[in-house]
Amino acid sequence: MDDMSPKSSSGRFRKWFKRKHKNKQKHKQPDPYNYLDGLSDGEDEGDYIMEDVYISSFEMDPCTSTNELRIFVGTWNVAGRSPVGSLAVDLEEWLKPQDAADIYVLGFQEIVPLKTRTVIGVEDPTEATNWNLLIGKTLNENFGCPWLTPMLNPVSSDNYQYVKVPDCERRASFSGVIDSTLMRGRWITQYHQQLVLGGSKYKLMASKKMVGVFISVWMKKELLKKYCVSNVKVSSVACGIMGYLGNKGSVSVSMSIEGTSFCFIAAHLASGEKNGDEGRRNRQVSEIFKRTSFPRAAKDDDNRHPLTIFGHDQIFWFGDLNYRLDLEDNLARDLIKKQDWKALQGFDQLRKEQEDGGVFEGWREGNIKFAPTYKYSSSNCNRYSGGLPNRSGEKQRTPAWCDRILWYGKGVKLLSYFRSESKFSDHRPVSAQFSTQIEVMKSTNSRFLDKETNFHNIMPPEQIGPSINNEEGKPTLLSLIVKDTESSSTHMQVDTNY
């Protein structure tokens, strides 16, 4: 039976709600601060959405539970170097697949050299494909899965996503990890079928490249059978040269697992250690917040999904954020030798900017108990660049924690925060492992429940406005709708001197 029918239980509830609401309005003066007074008896789209919200909230509490997921988040600036076979050992040490996280979210910077032709030229997916191959090989070979090589026809796009296929069609069709525009079947090889449908334990959910910034998200295949994973979307924001070229910026992935929405942002911010350079980084963060979007498309299902970064329940921001140490080089190196990380953190630009409200206010980061990750002298070297006496041809750089991982939202617990010791680049990889809580829907009749799964709030009520809070100061359901549809950050002018 159609749930929209007046004869169904939900249809009867709709009629009751409208009738009750209409009767109330007859005996009540309009309240300009109560946005619910705007409801009418019409069948326009706004009313339809609001009614579904009330039905969802009516059914949600007894129909949900929370489950735990383990998420591995990693970031690595690879200094323009292509992945090589010998790097598999370094990747294994970094990803620690023996610990078997449920989701691996990896952000890379400079997977191509940031030269003029790569910044303004046509995107080349080759390096992104090579990294994905090596990541998949590292994650899956640890479980003894067969791996077919070589790949005869490489992926022809740098923007591909998990496409869900109904269980009844899985044997007859290919559940791809690519953008729907590429679902032609021409390039599908035995390798890809093995990667996605065969013995592999992890499945590529989404991948996006913008010049040198690259994100790759993998999930345990068994979780795709256990949970509803929906609305996997990608976005990119270029805010480098002139404020709009892709040498700096971000690539992001949005996805929902059951009733919890996730946003992963891999970023590469402006470099430089002169006074004022931190301001440029702050402005780029603001631009990324403002311009990142995950618009709805005609092919989307009925489930609502977040449109902006702050519309998500749990957000992870990671990358080469390039914040430096406000400290003389020799003093910084002395503290590093003493491994006095607490004293060194007192000079960290990112933490100072957070405390002053300049950037990432309210976001969290683990306690840093490892040496600065940048800048090492060269590949295969454990010595920081520069210092006294300075070697000929080396750049003088004060060591700094450029590579960071932050998070925002409820239900997230940090398990570990560490760096790895690969000498592949002049940066060291950084990783964090999290335990996260997801809301799982238990009701068999989830049509209405699924419509509004992202109204758990991570934006503070004061950013929404007091007029749509209730008397106790708690955000109303409508305030969460407003939160989801509005951008969370204000426009700030980007400095074009990069």
Short mmCIF file of C-alpha atoms in Angstrom, two decimals:
data_model
loop_
_atom_site.label_atom_id
_atom_site.label_comp_id
_atom_site.label_asym_id
_atom_site.label_seq_id
_atom_site.Cartn_x
_atom_site.Cartn_y
_atom_site.Cartn_z
CA MET A 1 0.00 0.00 0.00
CA ASP A 2 1.25 3.49 -0.83
CA ASP A 3 2.27 5.31 2.37
CA MET A 4 0.97 8.56 0.86
CA SER A 5 -2.56 7.13 0.62
CA PRO A 6 -5.14 8.60 3.03
CA LYS A 7 -5.99 5.04 4.00
CA SER A 8 -2.48 4.29 5.28
CA SER A 9 -1.45 4.98 8.89
CA SER A 10 0.93 7.73 7.81
CA GLY A 11 -1.77 9.23 5.57
CA ARG A 12 -4.20 9.33 8.48
CA PHE A 13 -1.52 10.92 10.64
CA ARG A 14 -1.01 13.64 8.02
CA LYS A 15 -4.70 14.47 7.93
CA TRP A 16 -4.90 14.52 11.73
CA PHE A 17 -1.85 16.76 11.99
CA LYS A 18 -3.21 19.27 9.43
CA ARG A 19 -6.65 19.34 11.06
CA LYS A 20 -5.22 19.81 14.56
CA HIS A 21 -2.81 22.46 13.38
CA LYS A 22 -5.55 24.33 11.52
CA ASN A 23 -7.83 24.33 14.59
CA LYS A 24 -5.04 25.71 16.73
CA GLN A 25 -4.50 28.59 14.34
CA LYS A 26 -8.14 29.67 14.62
CA HIS A 27 -7.71 30.41 18.32
CA LYS A 28 -4.21 31.82 18.29
CA GLN A 29 -2.61 35.07 17.18
CA PRO A 30 0.32 34.60 14.77
CA ASP A 31 3.68 34.66 16.47
CA PRO A 32 6.28 36.38 14.26
CA TYR A 33 9.02 34.41 16.00
CA ASN A 34 7.38 31.01 15.57
CA TYR A 35 8.23 29.83 12.10
CA LEU A 36 5.74 26.96 12.33
CA ASP A 37 2.90 29.52 12.07
CA GLY A 38 3.73 29.68 8.38
CA LEU A 39 2.31 26.22 7.71
CA SER A 40 -0.75 26.22 5.49
CA ASP A 41 -3.22 23.63 4.23
CA GLY A 42 -1.70 23.65 0.75
CA GLU A 43 0.15 20.74 -0.77
CA ASP A 44 3.25 22.66 -1.73
CA GLU A 45 6.69 21.15 -1.36
CA GLY A 46 7.53 23.05 1.81
CA ASP A 47 4.54 21.65 3.64
CA TYR A 48 5.35 18.18 2.42
CA ILE A 49 8.86 18.40 3.82
CA MET A 50 7.72 19.77 7.15
CA GLU A 51 5.09 17.05 7.58
CA ASP A 52 7.64 14.37 6.83
CA VAL A 53 9.92 15.90 9.46
CA TYR A 54 7.20 15.61 12.08
CA ILE A 55 6.39 12.05 11.09
CA SER A 56 10.09 11.22 11.24
CA SER A 57 10.52 12.74 14.68
CA PHE A 58 7.35 10.99 15.83
CA GLU A 59 8.78 7.60 14.85
CA MET A 60 12.51 8.13 15.35
CA ASP A 61 13.21 7.54 19.04
CA PRO A 62 11.83 4.00 19.39
CA CYS A 63 13.19 2.96 16.01
CA THR A 64 16.91 3.72 16.28
CA SER A 65 20.01 2.45 18.03
CA THR A 66 23.70 3.32 17.85
CA ASN A 67 26.51 1.18 16.51
CA GLU A 68 30.26 1.73 16.52
CA LEU A 69 32.46 2.19 13.46
CA ARG A 70 36.25 2.46 13.37
CA ILE A 71 37.56 5.11 10.97
CA PHE A 72 41.17 5.58 9.93
CA VAL A 73 42.00 9.07 8.63
CA GLY A 74 45.37 9.77 7.08
CA THR A 75 47.12 12.64 5.31
CA TRP A 76 50.36 12.76 3.36
CA ASN A 77 52.08 15.32 1.15
CA VAL A 78 54.07 13.14 -1.26
CA ALA A 79 56.03 16.03 -2.83
CA GLY A 80 55.06 15.35 -6.43
CA ARG A 81 56.41 11.80 -6.48
CA SER A 82 54.64 8.94 -8.23
CA PRO A 83 53.93 5.78 -6.24
CA VAL A 84 56.39 2.95 -6.76
CA GLY A 85 56.19 -0.73 -5.93
CA SER A 86 58.65 -0.46 -3.04
CA LEU A 87 56.28 2.04 -1.41
CA ALA A 88 53.94 -0.82 -0.46
CA VAL A 89 56.00 -1.44 2.69
CA ASP A 90 55.64 2.21 3.72
CA LEU A 91 51.92 2.17 3.02
CA GLU A 92 51.44 -0.92 5.14
CA GLU A 93 53.28 0.72 8.04
CA TRP A 94 51.13 3.84 7.62
CA LEU A 95 47.70 2.24 7.12
CA LYS A 96 48.20 -0.55 9.65
CA PRO A 97 45.64 -2.78 7.88
CA GLN A 98 46.24 -5.49 10.47
CA ASP A 99 44.12 -3.34 12.80
CA ALA A 100 41.31 -3.53 10.23
CA ALA A 101 39.46 -0.24 10.49
CA ASP A 102 35.94 -0.22 9.02
CA ILE A 103 36.62 2.83 6.85
CA TYR A 104 39.90 4.22 5.48
CA VAL A 105 39.88 7.90 4.48
CA LEU A 106 43.12 9.04 2.89
CA GLY A 107 44.07 12.52 1.78
CA PHE A 108 47.13 13.30 -0.32
CA GLN A 109 48.74 16.53 -1.42
CA GLU A 110 51.06 17.08 -4.39
CA ILE A 111 50.45 13.73 -6.08
CA VAL A 112 51.67 15.66 -9.13
CA PRO A 113 54.34 18.41 -9.20
CA LEU A 114 52.71 21.83 -8.86
CA LYS A 115 53.98 23.17 -12.17
CA THR A 116 52.17 25.47 -14.59
CA ARG A 117 51.02 22.71 -16.93
CA THR A 118 49.58 20.59 -14.12
CA VAL A 119 47.86 23.53 -12.43
CA ILE A 120 46.15 25.02 -15.52
CA GLY A 121 46.13 21.99 -17.78
CA VAL A 122 43.55 19.21 -18.19
CA GLU A 123 43.27 16.84 -15.23
CA ASP A 124 45.22 13.63 -15.74
CA PRO A 125 43.80 10.70 -13.71
CA THR A 126 46.91 8.53 -14.05
CA GLU A 127 48.49 9.31 -10.68
CA ALA A 128 45.19 9.07 -8.82
CA THR A 129 44.57 5.66 -10.39
CA ASN A 130 48.06 4.47 -9.45
CA TRP A 131 47.58 5.53 -5.84
CA ASN A 132 44.20 3.82 -5.67
CA LEU A 133 45.70 0.61 -7.03
CA LEU A 134 48.45 0.63 -4.44
CA ILE A 135 46.08 1.49 -1.59
CA GLY A 136 43.66 -1.27 -2.59
CA LYS A 137 46.49 -3.75 -2.92
CA THR A 138 47.83 -2.85 0.53
CA LEU A 139 44.44 -3.08 2.24
CA ASN A 140 43.33 -6.29 0.59
CA GLU A 141 46.46 -8.40 0.29
CA ASN A 142 46.78 -8.50 4.08
CA PHE A 143 43.75 -10.76 4.09
CA GLY A 144 45.12 -13.20 1.54
CA CYS A 145 42.79 -12.09 -1.25
CA PRO A 146 43.82 -12.81 -4.84
CA TRP A 147 44.90 -9.73 -6.74
CA LEU A 148 44.79 -9.60 -10.51
CA THR A 149 47.35 -7.49 -12.36
CA PRO A 150 48.08 -5.70 -14.53
CA MET A 151 45.06 -3.50 -15.07
CA LEU A 152 44.44 -3.52 -18.78
CA ASN A 153 42.23 -0.45 -19.06
CA PRO A 154 42.79 2.06 -16.25
CA VAL A 155 39.98 4.13 -14.78
CA SER A 156 39.31 7.02 -17.15
CA SER A 157 38.13 9.56 -14.59
CA ASP A 158 39.54 11.20 -11.49
CA ASN A 159 36.05 11.52 -10.00
CA TYR A 160 34.31 8.26 -9.29
CA GLN A 161 31.88 7.10 -6.67
CA TYR A 162 30.24 4.01 -5.28
CA VAL A 163 27.06 3.15 -7.15
CA LYS A 164 24.67 0.93 -5.26
CA VAL A 165 22.91 -1.83 -7.19
CA PRO A 166 19.93 -3.74 -5.77
CA ASP A 167 20.79 -7.19 -4.45
CA CYS A 168 18.70 -8.86 -7.13
CA GLU A 169 20.76 -7.20 -9.88
CA ARG A 170 24.26 -7.66 -8.49
CA ARG A 171 24.97 -10.85 -10.37
CA ALA A 172 23.77 -9.41 -13.65
CA SER A 173 25.40 -6.00 -13.49
CA PHE A 174 28.45 -4.16 -12.25
CA SER A 175 28.24 -2.16 -9.03
CA GLY A 176 30.81 0.46 -9.97
CA VAL A 177 32.95 2.89 -8.09
CA ILE A 178 32.88 5.47 -10.84
CA ASP A 179 30.80 8.39 -11.91
CA SER A 180 27.62 7.36 -13.68
CA THR A 181 28.74 9.05 -16.90
CA LEU A 182 31.40 6.36 -17.22
CA MET A 183 29.08 3.42 -16.67
CA ARG A 184 29.46 2.19 -20.22
CA GLY A 185 31.05 -1.14 -19.39
CA ARG A 186 33.80 -0.68 -21.98
CA TRP A 187 36.68 -0.38 -19.55
CA ILE A 188 35.44 -2.93 -17.00
CA THR A 189 38.14 -5.56 -16.78
CA GLN A 190 38.55 -8.68 -14.75
CA TYR A 191 40.72 -6.63 -12.43
CA HIS A 192 37.96 -4.15 -11.65
CA GLN A 193 35.42 -6.88 -11.11
CA GLN A 194 37.82 -8.50 -8.67
CA LEU A 195 38.35 -5.16 -6.92
CA VAL A 196 34.67 -4.41 -6.52
CA LEU A 197 32.81 -7.72 -6.57
CA GLY A 198 35.35 -10.42 -5.93
CA GLY A 199 37.45 -11.48 -2.96
CA SER A 200 38.53 -7.97 -1.93
CA LYS A 201 37.70 -7.04 1.64
CA TYR A 202 37.67 -3.28 1.09
CA LYS A 203 35.72 -1.43 -1.56
CA LEU A 204 36.52 1.96 -3.05
CA MET A 205 33.59 4.23 -2.17
CA ALA A 206 34.72 7.56 -3.57
CA SER A 207 37.76 9.22 -5.03
CA LYS A 208 38.39 12.76 -6.22
CA LYS A 209 41.45 14.56 -7.57
CA MET A 210 42.04 18.28 -8.11
CA VAL A 211 45.52 18.98 -9.48
CA GLY A 212 47.66 17.58 -6.64
CA VAL A 213 45.00 17.25 -3.92
CA PHE A 214 43.47 13.79 -3.79
CA ILE A 215 41.04 11.93 -1.54
CA SER A 216 40.31 8.19 -1.49
CA VAL A 217 37.66 6.55 0.73
CA TRP A 218 37.48 2.78 1.28
CA MET A 219 34.97 0.73 3.27
CA LYS A 220 34.77 -2.87 4.42
CA LYS A 221 32.66 -4.71 1.91
CA GLU A 222 30.73 -6.53 4.62
CA LEU A 223 29.43 -3.20 5.95
CA LEU A 224 27.70 -2.51 2.65
CA LYS A 225 25.53 -5.55 3.31
CA LYS A 226 24.96 -4.63 6.95
CA TYR A 227 24.21 -0.91 6.62
CA CYS A 228 22.47 1.41 4.20
CA VAL A 229 25.15 3.61 2.63
CA SER A 230 23.69 6.43 0.58
CA ASN A 231 24.26 9.79 -1.09
CA VAL A 232 27.97 9.38 -1.78
CA LYS A 233 29.00 12.70 -3.31
CA VAL A 234 32.22 14.59 -4.02
CA SER A 235 33.11 18.27 -4.19
CA SER A 236 36.20 20.35 -4.90
CA VAL A 237 37.16 23.94 -4.16
CA ALA A 238 40.14 25.61 -5.84
CA CYS A 239 41.47 28.63 -3.95
CA GLY A 240 45.11 28.85 -4.98
CA ILE A 241 46.60 31.32 -7.47
CA MET A 242 44.26 34.28 -8.01
CA GLY A 243 41.93 32.64 -5.53
CA TYR A 244 40.58 30.12 -8.04
CA LEU A 245 43.33 27.80 -9.32
CA GLY A 246 43.75 24.30 -7.98
CA ASN A 247 47.31 24.39 -6.71
CA LYS A 248 45.68 24.96 -3.30
CA GLY A 249 42.22 24.06 -2.08
CA SER A 250 40.24 21.00 -1.07
CA VAL A 251 38.48 17.87 -2.25
CA SER A 252 35.65 16.49 -0.14
CA VAL A 253 33.45 13.43 0.16
CA SER A 254 29.96 13.37 1.66
CA MET A 255 28.20 10.13 2.52
CA SER A 256 25.53 8.80 4.85
CA ILE A 257 25.69 5.53 6.75
CA GLU A 258 22.23 4.70 8.01
CA GLY A 259 21.05 7.81 9.90
CA THR A 260 24.46 9.48 10.31
CA SER A 261 26.09 11.75 7.73
CA PHE A 262 29.85 12.11 7.29
CA CYS A 263 31.97 14.73 5.54
CA PHE A 264 35.67 14.21 4.82
CA ILE A 265 37.73 17.20 3.63
CA ALA A 266 41.29 16.80 2.34
CA ALA A 267 42.96 20.19 2.00
CA HIS A 268 46.20 21.83 0.95
CA LEU A 269 46.49 25.41 2.22
CA ALA A 270 48.79 28.31 1.39
CA SER A 271 52.46 27.80 2.23
CA GLY A 272 54.91 30.29 3.71
CA GLU A 273 56.30 31.16 7.14
CA LYS A 274 56.32 34.94 6.92
CA ASN A 275 54.23 37.06 9.28
CA GLY A 276 50.70 37.18 7.95
CA ASP A 277 50.83 33.92 6.00
CA GLU A 278 48.59 32.33 8.60
CA GLY A 279 45.92 34.87 7.61
CA ARG A 280 45.95 33.58 4.05
CA ARG A 281 45.45 30.06 5.33
CA ASN A 282 42.55 31.20 7.51
CA ARG A 283 40.87 32.85 4.52
CA GLN A 284 41.25 29.72 2.43
CA VAL A 285 39.59 27.67 5.16
CA SER A 286 36.71 30.14 5.12
CA GLU A 287 36.44 29.88 1.34
CA ILE A 288 36.35 26.09 1.51
CA PHE A 289 33.56 26.22 4.09
CA LYS A 290 31.64 28.66 1.94
CA ARG A 291 32.07 27.05 -1.47
CA THR A 292 31.95 23.33 -0.72
CA SER A 293 28.53 21.98 -1.67
CA PHE A 294 26.83 18.66 -2.30
CA PRO A 295 23.73 19.61 -4.32
CA ARG A 296 20.83 17.28 -4.80
CA ALA A 297 20.42 15.66 -8.19
CA ALA A 298 17.48 14.17 -10.04
CA LYS A 299 18.89 10.66 -9.61
CA ASP A 300 19.05 10.96 -5.81
CA ASP A 301 16.77 8.83 -3.69
CA ASP A 302 14.15 10.28 -1.36
CA ASN A 303 16.57 10.55 1.54
CA ARG A 304 17.65 14.08 2.32
CA HIS A 305 21.38 14.65 2.47
CA PRO A 306 23.48 17.56 3.76
CA LEU A 307 24.16 20.34 1.30
CA THR A 308 27.11 21.97 3.08
CA ILE A 309 30.01 20.92 5.27
CA PHE A 310 28.27 21.96 8.47
CA GLY A 311 25.14 20.08 7.52
CA HIS A 312 26.86 16.81 8.44
CA ASP A 313 26.82 15.02 11.76
CA GLN A 314 30.52 14.15 11.80
CA ILE A 315 33.20 16.10 9.93
CA PHE A 316 36.89 15.31 9.48
CA TRP A 317 39.30 17.90 8.05
CA PHE A 318 42.85 16.84 7.27
CA GLY A 319 45.77 17.70 5.03
CA ASP A 320 48.85 19.83 4.63
CA LEU A 321 47.39 22.84 6.40
CA ASN A 322 50.80 24.54 6.40
CA TYR A 323 50.47 26.28 9.79
CA ARG A 324 53.96 26.89 11.15
CA LEU A 325 55.75 27.56 14.45
CA ASP A 326 56.11 31.17 15.59
CA LEU A 327 59.57 30.46 16.92
CA GLU A 328 63.16 31.02 15.86
CA ASP A 329 64.58 28.09 13.97
CA ASN A 330 67.37 27.24 16.42
CA LEU A 331 65.01 27.33 19.40
CA ALA A 332 62.54 25.09 17.62
CA ARG A 333 65.25 22.57 16.84
CA ASP A 334 66.42 22.58 20.45
CA LEU A 335 62.92 21.71 21.68
CA ILE A 336 62.68 18.97 19.05
CA LYS A 337 65.93 17.43 20.29
CA LYS A 338 64.51 17.46 23.82
CA GLN A 339 61.20 16.03 22.51
CA ASP A 340 59.43 18.73 24.50
CA TRP A 341 56.26 18.61 22.43
CA LYS A 342 54.17 20.47 24.99
CA ALA A 343 56.47 23.48 24.97
CA LEU A 344 56.67 23.41 21.17
CA GLN A 345 52.86 23.39 20.86
CA GLY A 346 52.79 26.73 22.64
CA PHE A 347 54.19 28.27 19.43
CA ASP A 348 51.96 26.39 16.99
CA GLN A 349 50.09 28.79 14.69
CA LEU A 350 47.05 26.59 14.21
CA ARG A 351 46.37 26.24 17.92
CA LYS A 352 46.91 29.96 18.47
CA GLU A 353 44.53 30.82 15.63
CA GLN A 354 41.93 28.46 17.07
CA GLU A 355 42.22 30.02 20.51
CA ASP A 356 41.90 33.51 19.04
CA GLY A 357 38.81 32.50 17.03
CA GLY A 358 40.53 33.01 13.68
CA VAL A 359 39.89 29.53 12.32
CA PHE A 360 38.39 26.14 13.24
CA GLU A 361 36.73 27.49 16.34
CA GLY A 362 35.17 24.61 18.27
CA TRP A 363 37.03 21.94 16.30
CA ARG A 364 39.14 19.33 18.04
CA GLU A 365 42.56 17.80 17.47
CA GLY A 366 44.43 15.11 19.33
CA ASN A 367 47.37 15.89 21.58
CA ILE A 368 50.50 15.99 19.41
CA LYS A 369 53.12 13.65 20.82
CA PHE A 370 55.31 13.32 17.76
CA ALA A 371 57.99 15.37 16.02
CA PRO A 372 57.13 18.02 13.41
CA THR A 373 56.37 16.40 10.05
CA TYR A 374 57.93 19.06 7.76
CA LYS A 375 60.40 19.83 6.17
CA TYR A 376 62.91 17.03 5.76
CA SER A 377 66.05 17.59 3.73
CA SER A 378 65.22 15.17 0.93
CA SER A 379 63.80 11.75 0.28
CA ASN A 380 65.43 8.93 2.23
CA CYS A 381 66.62 11.36 4.88
CA ASN A 382 65.82 11.84 8.57
CA ARG A 383 67.35 15.32 8.83
CA TYR A 384 65.32 18.51 8.73
CA SER A 385 66.10 20.92 5.90
CA GLY A 386 68.29 23.91 6.69
CA GLY A 387 69.66 24.58 10.13
CA LEU A 388 73.16 25.76 10.97
CA PRO A 389 75.41 25.39 9.17
CA ASN A 390 73.04 25.44 6.19
CA ARG A 391 73.95 23.06 3.39
CA SER A 392 74.31 24.49 -0.09
CA GLY A 393 71.08 24.44 -2.11
CA GLU A 394 68.84 23.51 0.83
CA LYS A 395 65.82 25.58 1.72
CA GLN A 396 65.92 27.09 5.18
CA ARG A 397 62.70 26.00 6.86
CA THR A 398 61.79 25.92 10.52
CA PRO A 399 60.36 22.46 11.26
CA ALA A 400 56.59 22.53 11.78
CA TRP A 401 53.49 20.39 12.20
CA CYS A 402 52.09 21.19 8.77
CA ASP A 403 50.17 17.92 8.42
CA ARG A 404 47.11 17.82 10.68
CA ILE A 405 43.82 16.03 11.34
CA LEU A 406 40.85 17.75 13.01
CA TRP A 407 37.25 16.77 13.62
CA TYR A 408 33.91 18.29 14.54
CA GLY A 409 30.65 16.74 15.71
CA LYS A 410 29.21 14.41 18.31
CA GLY A 411 29.78 10.70 18.64
CA VAL A 412 33.49 10.83 17.71
CA LYS A 413 36.22 9.49 19.99
CA LEU A 414 39.91 9.73 19.12
CA LEU A 415 41.77 6.46 19.66
CA SER A 416 45.24 7.43 18.42
CA TYR A 417 47.10 10.25 16.66
CA PHE A 418 50.52 9.51 15.24
CA ARG A 419 52.98 9.97 12.42
CA SER A 420 54.67 7.32 10.30
CA GLU A 421 58.30 7.24 9.31
CA SER A 422 58.27 6.81 5.54
CA LYS A 423 61.13 8.70 3.90
CA PHE A 424 59.37 8.82 0.53
CA SER A 425 58.80 12.58 0.73
CA ASP A 426 59.89 15.70 2.62
CA HIS A 427 56.73 15.29 4.74
CA ARG A 428 55.93 12.44 7.11
CA PRO A 429 52.48 10.83 6.89
CA VAL A 430 50.08 11.55 9.76
CA SER A 431 47.19 9.34 10.86
CA ALA A 432 44.37 9.25 13.37
CA GLN A 433 42.08 6.41 14.33
CA PHE A 434 38.57 7.16 15.55
CA SER A 435 35.68 5.33 17.10
CA THR A 436 32.42 6.83 15.84
CA GLN A 437 28.79 6.24 16.69
CA ILE A 438 26.23 5.87 13.91
CA GLU A 439 22.48 5.89 14.22
CA VAL A 440 20.96 2.68 12.90
CA MET A 441 17.31 2.48 12.01
CA LYS A 442 15.53 -0.62 13.29
CA SER A 443 12.02 0.06 12.01
CA THR A 444 10.88 -2.06 9.07
CA ASN A 445 8.75 0.81 7.85
CA SER A 446 11.54 3.32 7.26
CA ARG A 447 10.19 5.30 4.34
CA PHE A 448 9.49 8.41 6.37
CA LEU A 449 12.30 7.77 8.80
CA ASP A 450 14.83 7.84 5.97
CA LYS A 451 13.70 11.21 4.68
CA GLU A 452 15.34 13.20 7.46
CA THR A 453 18.43 11.46 8.71
CA ASN A 454 20.75 14.41 9.04
CA PHE A 455 19.02 16.59 11.61
CA HIS A 456 21.52 15.82 14.36
CA ASN A 457 23.18 18.94 14.85
CA ILE A 458 26.65 20.02 14.94
CA MET A 459 26.18 23.68 14.38
CA PRO A 460 25.84 25.58 17.68
CA PRO A 461 22.34 27.04 18.16
CA GLU A 462 23.76 30.54 18.43
CA GLN A 463 24.94 30.30 14.82
CA ILE A 464 21.39 29.55 13.72
CA GLY A 465 19.66 32.37 15.57
CA PRO A 466 17.75 32.64 18.86
CA SER A 467 14.38 33.22 17.20
CA ILE A 468 14.13 29.59 16.19
CA ASN A 469 15.14 28.09 19.51
CA ASN A 470 12.62 26.99 22.10
CA GLU A 471 12.22 28.49 25.57
CA GLU A 472 14.87 26.23 27.04
CA GLY A 473 17.42 27.43 24.51
CA LYS A 474 17.50 24.12 22.66
CA PRO A 475 17.29 24.20 18.87
CA THR A 476 13.91 23.29 17.44
CA LEU A 477 13.53 20.79 14.64
CA LEU A 478 12.99 23.69 12.25
CA SER A 479 16.26 25.29 13.35
CA LEU A 480 18.07 22.16 12.26
CA ILE A 481 16.44 22.42 8.85
CA VAL A 482 17.65 26.00 8.53
CA LYS A 483 21.10 24.84 9.61
CA ASP A 484 21.16 22.26 6.83
CA THR A 485 20.17 24.66 4.07
CA GLU A 486 22.34 27.63 4.93
CA SER A 487 26.08 28.04 4.57
CA SER A 488 27.89 28.10 7.87
CA SER A 489 30.57 30.62 7.10
CA THR A 490 30.60 34.21 5.94
CA HIS A 491 32.31 35.48 2.82
CA MET A 492 35.89 36.56 3.28
CA GLN A 493 38.10 38.04 0.59
CA VAL A 494 40.88 35.72 -0.55
CA ASP A 495 44.34 37.18 -0.89
CA THR A 496 45.46 36.55 -4.47
CA ASN A 497 49.16 36.83 -3.71
CA TYR A 498 50.03 33.12 -3.63
#
